[in-house]
Short mmCIF file of C-alpha atoms in Angstrom, two decimals:
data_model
loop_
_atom_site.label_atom_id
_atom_site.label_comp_id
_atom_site.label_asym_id
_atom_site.label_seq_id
_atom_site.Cartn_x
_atom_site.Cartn_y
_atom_site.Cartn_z
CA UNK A 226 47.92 86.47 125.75
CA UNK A 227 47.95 84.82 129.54
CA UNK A 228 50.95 84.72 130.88
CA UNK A 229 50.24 81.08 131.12
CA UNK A 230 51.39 80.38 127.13
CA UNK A 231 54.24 82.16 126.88
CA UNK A 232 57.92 82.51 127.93
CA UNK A 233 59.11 84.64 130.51
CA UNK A 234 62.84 85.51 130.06
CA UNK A 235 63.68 87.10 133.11
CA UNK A 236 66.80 89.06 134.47
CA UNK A 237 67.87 87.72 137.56
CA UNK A 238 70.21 90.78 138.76
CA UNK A 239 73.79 90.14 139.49
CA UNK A 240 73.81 88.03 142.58
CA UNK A 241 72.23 89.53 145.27
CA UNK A 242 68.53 87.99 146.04
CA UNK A 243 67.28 91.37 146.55
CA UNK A 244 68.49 92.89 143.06
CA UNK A 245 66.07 91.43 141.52
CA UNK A 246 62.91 93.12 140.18
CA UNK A 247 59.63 93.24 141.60
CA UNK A 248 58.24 91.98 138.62
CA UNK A 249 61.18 89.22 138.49
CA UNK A 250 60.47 88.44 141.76
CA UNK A 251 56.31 88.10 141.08
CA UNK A 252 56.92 85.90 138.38
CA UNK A 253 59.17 83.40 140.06
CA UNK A 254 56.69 82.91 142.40
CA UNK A 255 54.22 82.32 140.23
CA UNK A 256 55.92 79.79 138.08
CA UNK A 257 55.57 76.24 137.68
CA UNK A 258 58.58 75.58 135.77
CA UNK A 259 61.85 77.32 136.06
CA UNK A 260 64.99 76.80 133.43
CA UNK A 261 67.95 78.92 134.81
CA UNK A 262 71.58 79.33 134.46
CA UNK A 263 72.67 77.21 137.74
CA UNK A 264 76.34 78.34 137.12
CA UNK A 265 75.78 82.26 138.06
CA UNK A 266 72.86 82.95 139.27
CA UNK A 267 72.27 81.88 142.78
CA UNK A 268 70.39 78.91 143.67
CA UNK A 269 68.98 80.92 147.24
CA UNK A 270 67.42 83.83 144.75
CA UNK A 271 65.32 80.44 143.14
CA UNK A 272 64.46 79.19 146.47
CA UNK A 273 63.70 82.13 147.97
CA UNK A 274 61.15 83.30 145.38
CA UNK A 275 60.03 79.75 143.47
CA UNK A 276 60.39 77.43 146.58
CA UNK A 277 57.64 74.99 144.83
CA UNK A 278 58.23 75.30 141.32
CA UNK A 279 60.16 72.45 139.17
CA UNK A 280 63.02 73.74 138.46
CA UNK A 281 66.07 73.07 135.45
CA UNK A 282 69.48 73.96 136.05
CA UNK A 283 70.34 75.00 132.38
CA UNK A 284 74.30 74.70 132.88
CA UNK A 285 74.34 71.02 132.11
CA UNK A 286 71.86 71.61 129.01
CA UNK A 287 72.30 72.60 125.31
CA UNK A 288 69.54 74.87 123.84
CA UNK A 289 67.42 71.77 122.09
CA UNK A 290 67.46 70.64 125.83
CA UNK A 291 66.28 73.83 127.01
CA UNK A 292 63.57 74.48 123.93
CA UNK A 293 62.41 70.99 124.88
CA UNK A 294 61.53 72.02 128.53
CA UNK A 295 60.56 75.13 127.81
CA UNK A 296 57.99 74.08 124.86
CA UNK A 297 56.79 70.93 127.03
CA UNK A 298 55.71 73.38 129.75
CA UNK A 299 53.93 75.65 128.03
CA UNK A 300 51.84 73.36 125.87
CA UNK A 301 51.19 71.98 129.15
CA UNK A 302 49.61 74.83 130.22
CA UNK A 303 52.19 75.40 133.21
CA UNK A 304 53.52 78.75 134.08
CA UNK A 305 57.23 78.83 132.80
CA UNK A 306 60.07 81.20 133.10
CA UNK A 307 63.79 81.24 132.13
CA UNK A 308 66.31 82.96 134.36
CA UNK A 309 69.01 84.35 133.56
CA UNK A 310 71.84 86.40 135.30
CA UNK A 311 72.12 89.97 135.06
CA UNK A 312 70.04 91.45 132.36
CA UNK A 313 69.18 88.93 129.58
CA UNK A 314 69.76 91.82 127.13
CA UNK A 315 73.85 91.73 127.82
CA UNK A 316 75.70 88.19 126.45
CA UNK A 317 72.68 86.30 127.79
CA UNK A 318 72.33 84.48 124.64
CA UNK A 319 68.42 84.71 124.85
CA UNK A 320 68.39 85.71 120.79
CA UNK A 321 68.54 81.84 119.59
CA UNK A 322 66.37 80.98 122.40
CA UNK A 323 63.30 83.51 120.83
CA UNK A 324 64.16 82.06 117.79
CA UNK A 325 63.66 78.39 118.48
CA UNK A 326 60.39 79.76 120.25
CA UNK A 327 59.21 81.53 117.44
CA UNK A 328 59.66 78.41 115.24
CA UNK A 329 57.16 76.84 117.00
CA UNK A 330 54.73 80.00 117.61
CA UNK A 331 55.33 79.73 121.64
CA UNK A 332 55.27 83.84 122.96
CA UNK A 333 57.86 84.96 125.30
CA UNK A 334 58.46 88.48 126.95
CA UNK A 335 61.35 89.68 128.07
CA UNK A 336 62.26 91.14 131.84
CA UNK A 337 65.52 93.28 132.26
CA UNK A 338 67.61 92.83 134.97
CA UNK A 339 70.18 94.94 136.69
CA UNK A 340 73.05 94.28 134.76
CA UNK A 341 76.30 93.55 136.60
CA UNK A 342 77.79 96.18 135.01
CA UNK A 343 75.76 98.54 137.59
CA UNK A 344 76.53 96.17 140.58
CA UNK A 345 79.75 96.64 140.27
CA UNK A 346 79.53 100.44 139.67
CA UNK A 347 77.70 100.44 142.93
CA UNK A 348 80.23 98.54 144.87
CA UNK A 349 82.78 101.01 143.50
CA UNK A 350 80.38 104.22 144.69
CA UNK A 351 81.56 105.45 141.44
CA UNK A 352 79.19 107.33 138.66
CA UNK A 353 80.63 106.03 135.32
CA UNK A 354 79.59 109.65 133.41
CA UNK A 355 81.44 112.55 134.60
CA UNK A 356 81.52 115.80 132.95
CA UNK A 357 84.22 116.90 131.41
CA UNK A 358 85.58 113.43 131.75
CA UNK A 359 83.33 110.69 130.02
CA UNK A 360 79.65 110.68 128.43
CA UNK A 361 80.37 107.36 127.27
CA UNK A 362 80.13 103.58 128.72
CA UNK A 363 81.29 101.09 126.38
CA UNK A 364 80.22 96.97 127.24
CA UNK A 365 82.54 94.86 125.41
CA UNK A 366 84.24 92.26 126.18
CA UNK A 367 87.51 90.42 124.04
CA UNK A 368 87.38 87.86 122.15
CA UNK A 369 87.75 84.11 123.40
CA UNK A 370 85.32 81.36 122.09
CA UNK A 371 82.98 83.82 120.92
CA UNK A 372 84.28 85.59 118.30
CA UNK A 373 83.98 89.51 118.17
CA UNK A 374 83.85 91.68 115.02
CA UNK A 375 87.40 92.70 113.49
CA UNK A 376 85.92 96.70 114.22
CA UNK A 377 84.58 95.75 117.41
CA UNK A 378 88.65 94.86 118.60
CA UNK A 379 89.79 96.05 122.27
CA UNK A 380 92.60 97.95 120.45
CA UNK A 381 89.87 99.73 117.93
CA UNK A 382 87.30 100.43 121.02
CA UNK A 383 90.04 101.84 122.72
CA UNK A 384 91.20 104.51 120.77
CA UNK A 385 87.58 106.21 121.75
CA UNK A 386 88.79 106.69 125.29
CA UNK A 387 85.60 106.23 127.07
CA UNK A 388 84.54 104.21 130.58
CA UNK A 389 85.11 100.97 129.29
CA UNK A 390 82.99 97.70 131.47
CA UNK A 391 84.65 94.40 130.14
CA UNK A 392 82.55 91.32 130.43
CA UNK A 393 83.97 87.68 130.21
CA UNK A 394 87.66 88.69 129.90
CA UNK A 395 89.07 88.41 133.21
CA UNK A 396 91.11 85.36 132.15
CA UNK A 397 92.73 86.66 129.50
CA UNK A 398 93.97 89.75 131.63
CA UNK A 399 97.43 90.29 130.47
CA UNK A 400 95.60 90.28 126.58
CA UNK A 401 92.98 93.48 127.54
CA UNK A 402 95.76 95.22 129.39
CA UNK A 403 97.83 95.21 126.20
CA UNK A 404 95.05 95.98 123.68
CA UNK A 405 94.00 98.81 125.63
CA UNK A 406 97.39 100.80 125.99
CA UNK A 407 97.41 100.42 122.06
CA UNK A 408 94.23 102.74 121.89
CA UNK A 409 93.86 106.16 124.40
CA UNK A 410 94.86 105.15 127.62
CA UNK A 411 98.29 105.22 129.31
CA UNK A 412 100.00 103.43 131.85
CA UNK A 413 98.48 105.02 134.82
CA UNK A 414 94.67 104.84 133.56
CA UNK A 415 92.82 103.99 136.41
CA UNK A 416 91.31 100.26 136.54
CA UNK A 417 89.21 98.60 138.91
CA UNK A 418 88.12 94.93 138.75
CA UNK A 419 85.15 93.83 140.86
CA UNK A 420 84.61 90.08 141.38
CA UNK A 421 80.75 88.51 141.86
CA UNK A 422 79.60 92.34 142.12
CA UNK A 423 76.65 92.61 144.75
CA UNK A 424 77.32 88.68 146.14
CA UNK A 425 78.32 88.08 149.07
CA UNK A 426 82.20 87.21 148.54
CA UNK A 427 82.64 89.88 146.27
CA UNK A 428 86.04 91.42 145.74
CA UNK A 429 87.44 94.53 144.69
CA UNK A 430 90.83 95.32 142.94
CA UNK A 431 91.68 98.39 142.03
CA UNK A 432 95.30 99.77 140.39
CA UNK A 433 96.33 101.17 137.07
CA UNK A 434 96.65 99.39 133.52
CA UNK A 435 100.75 99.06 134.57
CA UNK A 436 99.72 96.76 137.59
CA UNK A 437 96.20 95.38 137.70
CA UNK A 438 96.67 92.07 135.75
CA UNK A 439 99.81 91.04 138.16
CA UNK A 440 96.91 92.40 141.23
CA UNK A 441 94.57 89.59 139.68
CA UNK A 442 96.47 87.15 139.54
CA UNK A 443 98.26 87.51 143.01
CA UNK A 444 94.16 87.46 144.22
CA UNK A 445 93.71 84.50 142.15
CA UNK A 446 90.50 86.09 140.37
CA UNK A 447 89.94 83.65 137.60
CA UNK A 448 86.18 84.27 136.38
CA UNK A 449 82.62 86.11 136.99
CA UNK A 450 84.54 89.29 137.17
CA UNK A 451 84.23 93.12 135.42
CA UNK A 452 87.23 95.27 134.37
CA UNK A 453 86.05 98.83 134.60
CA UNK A 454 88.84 101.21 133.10
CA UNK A 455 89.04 104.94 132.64
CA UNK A 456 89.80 108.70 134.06
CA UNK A 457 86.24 108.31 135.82
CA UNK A 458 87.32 106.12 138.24
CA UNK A 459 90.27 109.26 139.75
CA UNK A 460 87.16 111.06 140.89
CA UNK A 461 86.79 109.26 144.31
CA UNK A 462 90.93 110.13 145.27
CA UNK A 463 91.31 113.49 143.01
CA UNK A 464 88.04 115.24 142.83
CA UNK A 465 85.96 116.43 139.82
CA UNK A 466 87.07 118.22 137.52
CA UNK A 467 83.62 119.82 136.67
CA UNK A 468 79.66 119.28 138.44
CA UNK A 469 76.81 118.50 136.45
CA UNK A 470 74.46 121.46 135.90
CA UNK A 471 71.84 119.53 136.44
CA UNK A 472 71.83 120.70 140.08
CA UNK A 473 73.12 123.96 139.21
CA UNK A 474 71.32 127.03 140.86
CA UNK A 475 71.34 129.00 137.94
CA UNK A 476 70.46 125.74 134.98
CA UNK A 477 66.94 125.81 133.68
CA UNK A 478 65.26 123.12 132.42
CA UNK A 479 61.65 121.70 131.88
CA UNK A 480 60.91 121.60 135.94
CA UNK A 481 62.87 123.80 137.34
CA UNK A 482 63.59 127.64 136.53
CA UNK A 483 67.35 128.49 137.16
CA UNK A 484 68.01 131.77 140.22
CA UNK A 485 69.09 134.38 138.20
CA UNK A 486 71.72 136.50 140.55
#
């Protein structure tokens, strides 16, 4: 199938034109047609790669809109791709959209994106494994319009204890601070909220589960911002607890033979 007749859901990054993937960045500029989500990802990124494509700002459309566009262009014959922030795997609500496609036998792939959940790791210069510490990253976010699960609940997912990255909650601050000291962590679990990770303007909080939501709302942070909480995030001031034997002199594994002392 040519890329000509089908769909191309691709991940934008999280803000920054250059965190986009080569392949991303390819098929912008060889599209015709461009639907993307005006709202978060940044008009430069389409103008930088797409500068003569048509192009739909999907933030002031519902998804018959959308499917309309989308179809239209690719019976047309014209190269089309959706944008969408981040990766479109993570709330990007691309699901219904394959649907509607697959209603009317239109093709789609999908590109991932760097998700902003790895911006904003990045911004922090923090690894969100440690030994010893965490092995486990939990995305979630709370509920608000969209529903979520009863066992998917902040207070259930937080009994687990694990780096938690919280999507699409920063407005309802005061709510995830409370859910989470009914699960594993305390008072003084480390929390760090990162605002528009990898843009320009970003902004960085960081504090403890007793004082971050007053922090964000002296800063005025009202949306397009992660919570990242957990014991992780005392390696930068404290140290780690344990290394990796990854890099270990005396670890074998399938490349490398450990020095035996």
């Amino acid at each position: 199938m040519s890329h000509e007749n089908i769909v191309h859901f691709v991940g934008a990054g999280p803000g920054d034109v250059e965190l986009i993937t080569v392949k991303g960045a390819r098929l912008l500029g060889e599209a015709d047609v461009i639907v993307y989500a005006g709202s978060l990802v940044d008009r430069e990124l389409v103008l930088t790669y797409a500068p003569g494509a048509r192009v739909y700002d999907s933030a002031g459309m519902d998804l018959e809109q959308t499917t309309r566009v989308l179809v239209e262009a690719v019976l047309a014959g014209q190269m089309v791709v959706r944008l969408h922030t981040g990766d479109p795997s993570i709330y990007g609500a691309i699901q219904e959209q394959m649907e509607e496609l697959d209603k009317v036998g239109i093709g789609y792939e999908v590109v991932p994106g760097v998700t902003s959940a790895f911006a904003a790791a990045a911004t922090l210069k923090q690894e969100l494994t440690l030994p010893e510490v965490s092995q486990t990253v939990v995305i979630t976010r709370l509920a608000g319009r969209t529903p979520v699960p009863e066992r998917e609940q902040l207070a259930s997912i937080a009994q687990i204890g694990a780096t938690l990255v919280i999507y699409l909650s920063i407005s309802m601050i005061e709510k995830v601070v409370e859910e989470l000291l009914s699960g594993a962590y305390q008072e003084d679990t480390p929390v760090a909220v990162v605002a528009k990770a990898s843009w320009a303007d970003e902004q960085v909080l960081t504090g403890t589960l007793a004082d971050i939501a007053a922090k964000v709302r002296d800063a005025g942070i009202g949306k397009q911002a992660l919570i990242v909480v957990g014991d992780v995030l005392r390696a930068r001031g404290e140290g780690m607890k344990a290394k990796s034997l990854l890099y270990d002199k005396g670890f074998s594994h399938g490349c490398r033979e450990g020095i035996v002392t």
